[in-house]
Each structure stands twice: as structure tokens, then as C-alpha cells.
mmCIF file of C-alpha atoms in Angstrom:
data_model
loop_
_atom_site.group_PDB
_atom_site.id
_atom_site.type_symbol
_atom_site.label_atom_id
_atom_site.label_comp_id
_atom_site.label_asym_id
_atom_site.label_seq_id
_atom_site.Cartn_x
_atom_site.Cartn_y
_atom_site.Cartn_z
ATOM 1 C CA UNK A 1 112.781 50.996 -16.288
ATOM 2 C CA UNK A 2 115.106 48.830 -13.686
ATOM 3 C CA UNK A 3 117.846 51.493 -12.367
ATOM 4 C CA UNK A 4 121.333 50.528 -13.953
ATOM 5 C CA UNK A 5 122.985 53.650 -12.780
ATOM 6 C CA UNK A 6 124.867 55.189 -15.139
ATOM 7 C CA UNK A 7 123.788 53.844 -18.361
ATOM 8 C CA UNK A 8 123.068 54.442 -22.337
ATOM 9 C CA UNK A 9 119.567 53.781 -23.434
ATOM 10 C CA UNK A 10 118.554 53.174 -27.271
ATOM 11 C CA UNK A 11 115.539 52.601 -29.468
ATOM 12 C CA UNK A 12 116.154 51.513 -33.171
ATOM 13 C CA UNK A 13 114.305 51.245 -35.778
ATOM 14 C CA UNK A 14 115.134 49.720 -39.342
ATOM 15 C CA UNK A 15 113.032 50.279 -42.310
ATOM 16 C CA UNK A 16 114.009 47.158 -44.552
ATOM 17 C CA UNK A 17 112.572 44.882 -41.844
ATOM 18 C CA UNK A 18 109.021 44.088 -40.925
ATOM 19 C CA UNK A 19 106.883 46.627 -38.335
ATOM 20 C CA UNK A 20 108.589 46.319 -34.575
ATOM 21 C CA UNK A 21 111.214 44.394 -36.233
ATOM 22 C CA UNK A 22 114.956 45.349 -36.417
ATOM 23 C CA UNK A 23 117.441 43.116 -38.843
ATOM 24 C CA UNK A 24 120.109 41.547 -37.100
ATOM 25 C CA UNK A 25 123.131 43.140 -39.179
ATOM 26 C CA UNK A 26 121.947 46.426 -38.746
ATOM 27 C CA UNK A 27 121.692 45.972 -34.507
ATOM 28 C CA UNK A 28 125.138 44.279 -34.589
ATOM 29 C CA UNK A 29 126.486 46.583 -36.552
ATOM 30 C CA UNK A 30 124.827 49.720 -34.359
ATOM 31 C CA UNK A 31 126.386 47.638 -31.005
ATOM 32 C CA UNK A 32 129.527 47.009 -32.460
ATOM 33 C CA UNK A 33 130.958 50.536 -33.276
ATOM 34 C CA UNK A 34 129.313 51.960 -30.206
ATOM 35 C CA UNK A 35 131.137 49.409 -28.584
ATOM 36 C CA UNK A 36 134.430 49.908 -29.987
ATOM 37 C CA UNK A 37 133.983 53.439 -29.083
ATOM 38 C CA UNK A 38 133.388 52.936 -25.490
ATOM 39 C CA UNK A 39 136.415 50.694 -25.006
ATOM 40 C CA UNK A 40 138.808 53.751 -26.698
ATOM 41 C CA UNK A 41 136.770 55.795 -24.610
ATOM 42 C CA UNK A 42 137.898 54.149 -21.197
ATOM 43 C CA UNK A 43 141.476 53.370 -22.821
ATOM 44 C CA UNK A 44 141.275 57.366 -23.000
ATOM 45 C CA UNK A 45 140.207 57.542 -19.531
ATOM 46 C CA UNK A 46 142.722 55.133 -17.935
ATOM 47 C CA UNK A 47 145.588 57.475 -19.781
ATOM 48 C CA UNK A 48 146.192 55.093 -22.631
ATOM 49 C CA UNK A 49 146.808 56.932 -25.952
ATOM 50 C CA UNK A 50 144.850 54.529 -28.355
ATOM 51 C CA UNK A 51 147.098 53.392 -30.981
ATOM 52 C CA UNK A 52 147.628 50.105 -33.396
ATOM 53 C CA UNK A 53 147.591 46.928 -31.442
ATOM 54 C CA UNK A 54 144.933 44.931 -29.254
ATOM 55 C CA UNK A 55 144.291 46.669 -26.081
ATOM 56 C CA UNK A 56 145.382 45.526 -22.727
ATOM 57 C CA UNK A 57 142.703 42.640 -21.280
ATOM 58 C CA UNK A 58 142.228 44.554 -18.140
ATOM 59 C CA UNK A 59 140.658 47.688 -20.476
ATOM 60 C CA UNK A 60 138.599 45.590 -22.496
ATOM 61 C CA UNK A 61 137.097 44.055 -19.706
ATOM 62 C CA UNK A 62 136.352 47.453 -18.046
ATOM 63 C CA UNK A 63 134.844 48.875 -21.121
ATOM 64 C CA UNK A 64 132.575 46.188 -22.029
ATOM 65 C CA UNK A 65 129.264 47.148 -22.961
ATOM 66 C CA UNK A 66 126.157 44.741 -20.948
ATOM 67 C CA UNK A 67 122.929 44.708 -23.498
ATOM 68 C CA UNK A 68 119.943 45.222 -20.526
ATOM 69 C CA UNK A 69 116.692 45.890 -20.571
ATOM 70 C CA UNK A 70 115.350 44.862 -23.672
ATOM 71 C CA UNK A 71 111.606 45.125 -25.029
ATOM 72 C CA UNK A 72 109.594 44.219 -27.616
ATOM 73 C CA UNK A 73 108.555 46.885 -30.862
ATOM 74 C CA UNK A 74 111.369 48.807 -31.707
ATOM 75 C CA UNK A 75 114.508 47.362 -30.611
ATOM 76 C CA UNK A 76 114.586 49.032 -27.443
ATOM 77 C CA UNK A 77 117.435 48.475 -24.655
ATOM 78 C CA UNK A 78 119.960 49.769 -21.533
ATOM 79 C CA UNK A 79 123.547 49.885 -22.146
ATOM 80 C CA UNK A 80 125.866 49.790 -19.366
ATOM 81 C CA UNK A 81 129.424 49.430 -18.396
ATOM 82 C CA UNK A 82 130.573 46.023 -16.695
ATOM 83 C CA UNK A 83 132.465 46.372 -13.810
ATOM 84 C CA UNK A 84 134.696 43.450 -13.426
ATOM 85 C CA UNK A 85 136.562 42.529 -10.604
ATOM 86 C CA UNK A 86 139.902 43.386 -9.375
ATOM 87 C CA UNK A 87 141.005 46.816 -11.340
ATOM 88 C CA UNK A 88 138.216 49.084 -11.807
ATOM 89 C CA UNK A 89 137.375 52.883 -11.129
ATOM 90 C CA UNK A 90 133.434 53.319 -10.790
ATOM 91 C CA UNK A 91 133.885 56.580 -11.825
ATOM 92 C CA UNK A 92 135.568 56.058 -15.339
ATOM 93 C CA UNK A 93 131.852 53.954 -16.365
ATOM 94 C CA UNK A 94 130.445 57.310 -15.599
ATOM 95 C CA UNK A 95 132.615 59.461 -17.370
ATOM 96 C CA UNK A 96 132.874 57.368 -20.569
ATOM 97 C CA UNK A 97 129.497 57.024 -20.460
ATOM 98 C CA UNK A 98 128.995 60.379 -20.577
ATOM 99 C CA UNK A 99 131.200 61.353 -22.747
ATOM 100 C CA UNK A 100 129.887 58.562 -25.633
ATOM 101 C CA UNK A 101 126.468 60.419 -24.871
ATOM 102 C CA UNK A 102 127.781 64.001 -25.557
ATOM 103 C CA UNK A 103 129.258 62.326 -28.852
ATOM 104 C CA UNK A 104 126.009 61.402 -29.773
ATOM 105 C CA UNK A 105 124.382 64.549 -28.812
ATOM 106 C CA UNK A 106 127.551 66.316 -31.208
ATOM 107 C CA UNK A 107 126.771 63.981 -34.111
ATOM 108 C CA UNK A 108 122.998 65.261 -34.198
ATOM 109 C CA UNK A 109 123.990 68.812 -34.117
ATOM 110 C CA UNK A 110 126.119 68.006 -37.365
ATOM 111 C CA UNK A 111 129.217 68.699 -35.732
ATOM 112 C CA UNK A 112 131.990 65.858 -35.121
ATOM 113 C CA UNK A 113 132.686 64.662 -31.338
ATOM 114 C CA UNK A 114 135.351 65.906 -29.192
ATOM 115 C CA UNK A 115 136.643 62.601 -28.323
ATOM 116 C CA UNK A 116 139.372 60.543 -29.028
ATOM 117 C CA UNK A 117 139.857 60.612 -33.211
ATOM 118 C CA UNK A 118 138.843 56.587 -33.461
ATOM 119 C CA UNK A 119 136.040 56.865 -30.792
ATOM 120 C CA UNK A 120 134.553 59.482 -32.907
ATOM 121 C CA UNK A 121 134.954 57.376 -36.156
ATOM 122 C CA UNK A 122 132.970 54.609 -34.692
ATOM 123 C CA UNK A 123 130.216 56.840 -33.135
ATOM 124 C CA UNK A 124 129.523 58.507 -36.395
ATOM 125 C CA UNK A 125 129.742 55.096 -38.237
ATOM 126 C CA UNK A 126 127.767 53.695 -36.246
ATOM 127 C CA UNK A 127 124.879 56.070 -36.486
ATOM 128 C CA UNK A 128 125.398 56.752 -40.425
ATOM 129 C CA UNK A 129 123.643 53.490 -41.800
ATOM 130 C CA UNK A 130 120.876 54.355 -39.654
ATOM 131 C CA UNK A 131 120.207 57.528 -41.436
ATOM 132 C CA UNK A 132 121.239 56.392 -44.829
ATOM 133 C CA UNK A 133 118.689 53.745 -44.760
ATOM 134 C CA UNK A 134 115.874 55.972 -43.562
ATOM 135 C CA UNK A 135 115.856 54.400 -40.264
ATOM 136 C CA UNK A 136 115.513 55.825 -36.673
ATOM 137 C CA UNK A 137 117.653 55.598 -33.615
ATOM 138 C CA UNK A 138 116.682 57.483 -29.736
ATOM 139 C CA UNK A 139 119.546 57.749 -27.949
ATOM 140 C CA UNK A 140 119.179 59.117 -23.904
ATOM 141 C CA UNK A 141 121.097 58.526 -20.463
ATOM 142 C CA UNK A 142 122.104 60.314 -17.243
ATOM 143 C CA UNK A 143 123.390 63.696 -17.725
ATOM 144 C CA UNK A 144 120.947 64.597 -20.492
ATOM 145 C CA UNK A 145 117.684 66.208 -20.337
ATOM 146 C CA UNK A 146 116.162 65.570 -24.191
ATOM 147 C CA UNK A 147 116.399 62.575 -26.214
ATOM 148 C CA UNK A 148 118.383 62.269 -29.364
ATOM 149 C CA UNK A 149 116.966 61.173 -32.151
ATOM 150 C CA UNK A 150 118.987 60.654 -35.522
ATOM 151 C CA UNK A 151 116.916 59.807 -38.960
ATOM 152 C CA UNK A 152 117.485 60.417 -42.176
ATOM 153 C CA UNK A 153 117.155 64.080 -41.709
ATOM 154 C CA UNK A 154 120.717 64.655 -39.422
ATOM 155 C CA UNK A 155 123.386 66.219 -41.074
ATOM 156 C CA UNK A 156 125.874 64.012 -40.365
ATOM 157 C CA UNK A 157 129.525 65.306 -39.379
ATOM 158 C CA UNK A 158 132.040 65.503 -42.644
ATOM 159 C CA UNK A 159 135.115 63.314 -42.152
ATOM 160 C CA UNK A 160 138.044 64.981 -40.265
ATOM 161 C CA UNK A 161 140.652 66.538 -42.964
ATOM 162 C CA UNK A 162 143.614 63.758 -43.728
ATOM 163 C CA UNK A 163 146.635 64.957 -41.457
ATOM 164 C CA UNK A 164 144.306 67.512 -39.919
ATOM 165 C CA UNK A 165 146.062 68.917 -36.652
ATOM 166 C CA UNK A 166 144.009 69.002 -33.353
ATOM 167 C CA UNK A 167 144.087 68.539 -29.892
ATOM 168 C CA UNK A 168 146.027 65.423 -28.259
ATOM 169 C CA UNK A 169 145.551 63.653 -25.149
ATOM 170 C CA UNK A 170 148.628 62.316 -23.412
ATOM 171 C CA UNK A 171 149.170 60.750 -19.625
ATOM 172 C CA UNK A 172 151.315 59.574 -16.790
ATOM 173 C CA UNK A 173 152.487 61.194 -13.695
ATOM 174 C CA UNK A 174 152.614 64.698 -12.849
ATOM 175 C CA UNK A 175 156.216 65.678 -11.713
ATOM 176 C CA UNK A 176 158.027 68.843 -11.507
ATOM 177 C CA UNK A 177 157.009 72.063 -11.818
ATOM 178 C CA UNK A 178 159.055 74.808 -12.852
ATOM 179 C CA UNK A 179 157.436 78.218 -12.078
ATOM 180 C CA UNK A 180 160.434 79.794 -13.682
ATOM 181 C CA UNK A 181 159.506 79.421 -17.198
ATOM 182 C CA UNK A 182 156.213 77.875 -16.631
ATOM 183 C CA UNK A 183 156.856 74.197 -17.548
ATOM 184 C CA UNK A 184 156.115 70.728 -15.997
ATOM 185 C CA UNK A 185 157.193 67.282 -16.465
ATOM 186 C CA UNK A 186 154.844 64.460 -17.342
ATOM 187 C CA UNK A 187 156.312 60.604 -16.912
ATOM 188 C CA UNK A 188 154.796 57.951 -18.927
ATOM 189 C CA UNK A 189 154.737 54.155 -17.630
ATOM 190 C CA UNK A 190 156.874 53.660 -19.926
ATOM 191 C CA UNK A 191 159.557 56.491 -18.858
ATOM 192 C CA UNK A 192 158.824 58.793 -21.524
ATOM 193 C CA UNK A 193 158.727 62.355 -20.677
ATOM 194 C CA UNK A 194 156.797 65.437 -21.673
ATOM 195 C CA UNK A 195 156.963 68.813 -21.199
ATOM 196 C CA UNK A 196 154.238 70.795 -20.740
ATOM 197 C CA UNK A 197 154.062 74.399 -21.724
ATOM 198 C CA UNK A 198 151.872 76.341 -19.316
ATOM 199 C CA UNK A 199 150.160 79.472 -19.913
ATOM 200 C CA UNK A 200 148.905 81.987 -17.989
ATOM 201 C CA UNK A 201 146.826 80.987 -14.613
ATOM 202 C CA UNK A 202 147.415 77.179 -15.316
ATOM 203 C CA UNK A 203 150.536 77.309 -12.891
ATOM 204 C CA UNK A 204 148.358 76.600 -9.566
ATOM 205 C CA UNK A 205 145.729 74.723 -11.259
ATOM 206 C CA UNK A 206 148.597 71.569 -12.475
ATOM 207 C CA UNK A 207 150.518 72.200 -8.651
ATOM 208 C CA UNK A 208 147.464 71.273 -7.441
ATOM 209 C CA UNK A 209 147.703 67.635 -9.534
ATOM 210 C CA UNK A 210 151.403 67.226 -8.694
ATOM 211 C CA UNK A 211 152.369 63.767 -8.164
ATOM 212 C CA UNK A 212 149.243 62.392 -9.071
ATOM 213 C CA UNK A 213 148.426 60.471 -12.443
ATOM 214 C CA UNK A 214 146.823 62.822 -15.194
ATOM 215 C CA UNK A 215 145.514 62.977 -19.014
ATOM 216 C CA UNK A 216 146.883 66.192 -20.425
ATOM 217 C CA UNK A 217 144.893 67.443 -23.685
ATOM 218 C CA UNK A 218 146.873 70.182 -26.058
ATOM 219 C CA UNK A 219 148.582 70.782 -28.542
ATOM 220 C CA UNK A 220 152.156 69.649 -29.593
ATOM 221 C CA UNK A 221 154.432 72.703 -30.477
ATOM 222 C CA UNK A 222 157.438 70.267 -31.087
ATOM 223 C CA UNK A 223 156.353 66.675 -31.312
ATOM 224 C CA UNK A 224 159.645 65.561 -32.069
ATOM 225 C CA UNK A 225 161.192 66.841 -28.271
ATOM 226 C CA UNK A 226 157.577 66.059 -26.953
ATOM 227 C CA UNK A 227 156.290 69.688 -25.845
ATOM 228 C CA UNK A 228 153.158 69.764 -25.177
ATOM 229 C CA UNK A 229 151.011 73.069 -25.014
ATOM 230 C CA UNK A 230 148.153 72.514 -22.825
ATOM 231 C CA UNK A 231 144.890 72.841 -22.728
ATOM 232 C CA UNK A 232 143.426 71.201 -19.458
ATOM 233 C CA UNK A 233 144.359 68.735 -17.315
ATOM 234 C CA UNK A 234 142.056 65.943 -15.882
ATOM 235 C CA UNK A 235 142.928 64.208 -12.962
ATOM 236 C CA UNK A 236 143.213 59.992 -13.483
ATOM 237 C CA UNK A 237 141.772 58.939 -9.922
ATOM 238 C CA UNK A 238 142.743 55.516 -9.649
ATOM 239 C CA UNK A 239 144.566 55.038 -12.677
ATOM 240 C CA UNK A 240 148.056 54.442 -10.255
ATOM 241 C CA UNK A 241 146.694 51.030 -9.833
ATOM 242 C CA UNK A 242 146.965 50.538 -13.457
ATOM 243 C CA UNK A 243 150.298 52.013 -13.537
ATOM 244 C CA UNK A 244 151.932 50.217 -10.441
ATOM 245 C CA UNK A 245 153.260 46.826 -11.022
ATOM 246 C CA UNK A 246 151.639 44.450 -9.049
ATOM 247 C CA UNK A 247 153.702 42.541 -6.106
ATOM 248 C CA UNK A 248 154.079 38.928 -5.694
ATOM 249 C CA UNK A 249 151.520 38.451 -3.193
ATOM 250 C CA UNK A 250 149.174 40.056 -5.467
ATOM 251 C CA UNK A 251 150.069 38.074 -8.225
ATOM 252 C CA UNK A 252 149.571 34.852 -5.810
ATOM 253 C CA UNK A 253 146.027 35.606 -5.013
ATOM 254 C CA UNK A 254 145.116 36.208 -8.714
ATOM 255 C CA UNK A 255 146.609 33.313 -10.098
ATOM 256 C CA UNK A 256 145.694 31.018 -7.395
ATOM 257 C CA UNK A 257 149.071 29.752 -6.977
ATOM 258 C CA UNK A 258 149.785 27.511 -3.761
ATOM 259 C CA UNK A 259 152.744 25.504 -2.720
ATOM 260 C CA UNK A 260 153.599 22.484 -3.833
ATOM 261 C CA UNK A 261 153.417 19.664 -1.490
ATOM 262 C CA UNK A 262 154.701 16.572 -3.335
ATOM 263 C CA UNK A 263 157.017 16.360 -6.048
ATOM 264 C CA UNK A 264 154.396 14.211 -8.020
ATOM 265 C CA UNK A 265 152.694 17.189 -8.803
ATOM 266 C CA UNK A 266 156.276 18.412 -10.972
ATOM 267 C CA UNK A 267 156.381 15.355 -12.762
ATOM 268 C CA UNK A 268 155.657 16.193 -16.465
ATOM 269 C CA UNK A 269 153.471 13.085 -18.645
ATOM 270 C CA UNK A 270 155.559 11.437 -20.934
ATOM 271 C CA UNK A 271 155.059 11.294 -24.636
ATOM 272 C CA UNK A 272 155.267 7.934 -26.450
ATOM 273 C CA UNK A 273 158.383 7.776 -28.329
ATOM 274 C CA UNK A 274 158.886 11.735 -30.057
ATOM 275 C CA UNK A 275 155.343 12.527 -31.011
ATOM 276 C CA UNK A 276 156.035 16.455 -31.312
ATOM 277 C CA UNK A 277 152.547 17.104 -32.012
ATOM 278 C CA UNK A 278 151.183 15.442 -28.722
ATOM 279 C CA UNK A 279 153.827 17.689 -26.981
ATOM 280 C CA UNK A 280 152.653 21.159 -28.946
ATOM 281 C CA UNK A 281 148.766 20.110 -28.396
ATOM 282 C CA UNK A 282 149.367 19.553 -24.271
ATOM 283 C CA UNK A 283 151.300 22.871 -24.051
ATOM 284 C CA UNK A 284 148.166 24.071 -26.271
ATOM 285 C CA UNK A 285 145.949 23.152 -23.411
ATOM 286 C CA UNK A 286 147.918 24.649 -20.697
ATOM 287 C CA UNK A 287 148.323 27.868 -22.236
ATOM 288 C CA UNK A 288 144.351 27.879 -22.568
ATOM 289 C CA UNK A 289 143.671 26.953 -18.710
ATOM 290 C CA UNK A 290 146.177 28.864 -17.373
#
């Protein structure tokens, strides 16, 4: 097998569809919610609590999923992590890669993943048609020394309890430190602040993280004023890229902009008479190449 570095590898089988065969629904579906799970997964990673709304561009494009690898029989493949240009930590693909494996490697133990609540959901729905149809899947990557196998005989994890209270992951920058009564302050991008409540021995550990970007996981003891009992703290390395705004010159290279040299290039086309929907369909086409 071609070395892909840090990577997910699969093999499927369906039993509705012909010998070496796998149905189409059932792969896309399989790709799909592992998919979905990955890109929480490196929203988690980045310091991004997942929430309702489409994800930032930048994120999706980090946690896209390339199919590699493929083979006859079975469907048998490589997943990997894309690494785009411009914003991009190589070691996030490793970590969410790893952490989508120990998911999987949770799931056929029975027990539910300690990720994100969504990534989980996906993870588990992803695998459950498998084993409800009587189907296999071999899951296997870097970090692990077995394979995985789910069929019909995994106990699949029961759903988390409606309202259920658990650990939470929040992120931003690590600011003061009071040693007095054992409390920091966390910034958000978004200048939201929590206050984490330290307990014993995790005083040096977080001064050791001061100033930098962090995901904090705990426990809220008063959501409401945003105190956060923690649990561990995992260091963001290269998530202040994310954070920081970019400057103009920045923006200049990305965009491609370049100076205009002739004021022909300002002039706007004209539009016979008021035809509004010529108008709407050229700003249509800007939007689209811009």
C-alpha cells in the first residue's frame, strides 16, 4: 500500500449486493457521516465549538476527506486528510485522524466515542447500517495495532440521554492566571470570556500554556457566568493564524488584486434601457468568479 502518512483505511462489505460488490448508497452513505465527522473533528481541533450554521470555508477545506487507494473485491480504500494551501496545521490531520480512529475503535467495544457530541453521532451512524444489514466493515490506520472490524455482531453504543450533561470543549487564548484562588481567563475570538476553575496541580500545567491559543475540556459549574471546571487543556499550535485577522497585504496576495492602470478597466457595461434582470444576472456572475 502507497504511504499516505497519516491516514484511515477501510474495507466494506454489503450483503444485498453481488460477491466483491458494494451498493452505491450504502458506500456514500458510510463516506458521508465519516466525513461529516472528520470536519467537526478538525472544527474541534481548530477551537471551534461546533454549533448550527455552515462551517467556515477554510475548515471545510482542511477537513476534507481524499478517497485513495482503491481496489477491487470488497470495497477497499485509504482515507486521508487534504491539506490545502494557505491555512493549515499538519498536525491537526494527524490528530483528527486519530481521534476518528479511537471513535471507531470505542464504537466496537459498545461504548460511545469521546468526541465532540455530533462527531460521535455520525461515527456511530455511519457504522450502524453496516451491522443492521449483516454487512462488514475493517477499519485500521496509524496509531493502532489490530484492525476493527464491525458486523452484525457489535453492540452498538445506546444513544446519549436527551439533555444528558458531559464534558464541554471550549477555546481561545489563554490569559491571566490568578494563583490566588486558582482561576484563569480564557478569550474567545469573539471577546467572550471564561473562567476556568483550576484544581489541584493544574496551576503550573495551564502557566505553562499562557498566552497561547488552547481547547479547554470540563465541565460548566455556572454556564450562565461561563465557569468552566476543567479537565485538561490541549494546546492549539497554530490555531493563532486562524484567530488573527489577516492584513492587507495578505489579503492582496490571496485575492490577486493589482492596481489599476486605466480607468477603462472601472467603467461598468451598460444595460439596454432598465432590464433589472440583466443587471441581477451580471452581478450573479461576479459574485461566482470572484
Amino acid at each position: 500500500m502507497p504511504d499516505h502518512g497519516t491516514a484511515i483505511r477501510f474495507t466494506l462489505e454489503t450483503p444485498d449486493a453481488a460477491p466483491g460488490q458494494v451498493g452505491v448508497p450504502e458506500l456514500a452513505a458510510f463516506l458521508e457521516g465519516v466525513q461529516r465527522a472528520v470536519t467537526i473533528l478538525v472544527e474541534d481541533a481548530w477551537g471551534r465549538e461546533h454549533g448550527r450554521g455552515r462551517i467556515p470555508e477554510a475548515l471545510r477545506a482542511a477537513a476534507a476527506l481524499v478517497l485513495t487507494d482503491a481496489r477491487a473485491g470488497s470495497f477497499s480504500a485509504t482515507l486521508r486528510v487534504a491539506q490545502p494551501k494557505g491555512l493549515w496545521d499538519s498536525s491537526i490531520a494527524e490528530r483528527t485522524l486519530e481521534r476518528a480512529l479511537g471513535g471507531f475503535e470505542a464504537i466496537a467495544r459498545g461504548e460511545r466515542p469521546d468526541l465532540p457530541r455530533a462527531a460521535a453521532d455520525h461515527l456511530v451512524a455511519a457504522v450502524r447500517p453496516v451491522c443492521r444489514a449483516g454487512g462488514r466493515l475493517e477499519v485500521s490506520g496509524t496509531g493502532l495495532d489490530r484492525v476493527i472490524t464491525f458486523d452484525a455482531r457489535t453492540k452498538l453504543p445506546t444513544e446519549a440521554a436527551s439533555g444528558e450533561a458531559g464534558l464541554v470543549r471550549v477555546a481561545g487564548e489563554l490569559l491571566e492566571i490568578d494563583y490566588r484562588d486558582s482561576t484563569a481567563e480564557l478569550w474567545a475570538a469573539d471577546g467572550t470570556r471564561t473562567t476556568l476553575l483550576l484544581g489541584p496541580g493544574q496551576l503550573d500545567a495551564v502557566d505553562e500554556h499562557r498566552r497561547r491559543y488552547v481547547a479547554v475540556r470540563g465541565t460548566w459549574e455556572d454556564r450562565r457566568r461561563r465557569r468552566l471546571r476543567v479537565g485538561d487543556v490541549l494546546p492549539l499550535d497554530g490555531a493563532a493564524a486562524f484567530w488573527r485577522a489577516p492584513t492587507l497585504e495578505e489579503l492582496e496576495a490571496r485575492q490577486g488584486v493589482a492596481p489599476v492602470h486605466s480607468l477603462a478597466a472601472l467603467r461598468l457595461p451598460s444595460w439596454e434601457g432598465e432590464d433589472e434582470d440583466a443587471f441581477l444576472e451580471t452581478l450573479r456572475r461576479w459574485r461566482e468568479a470572484s
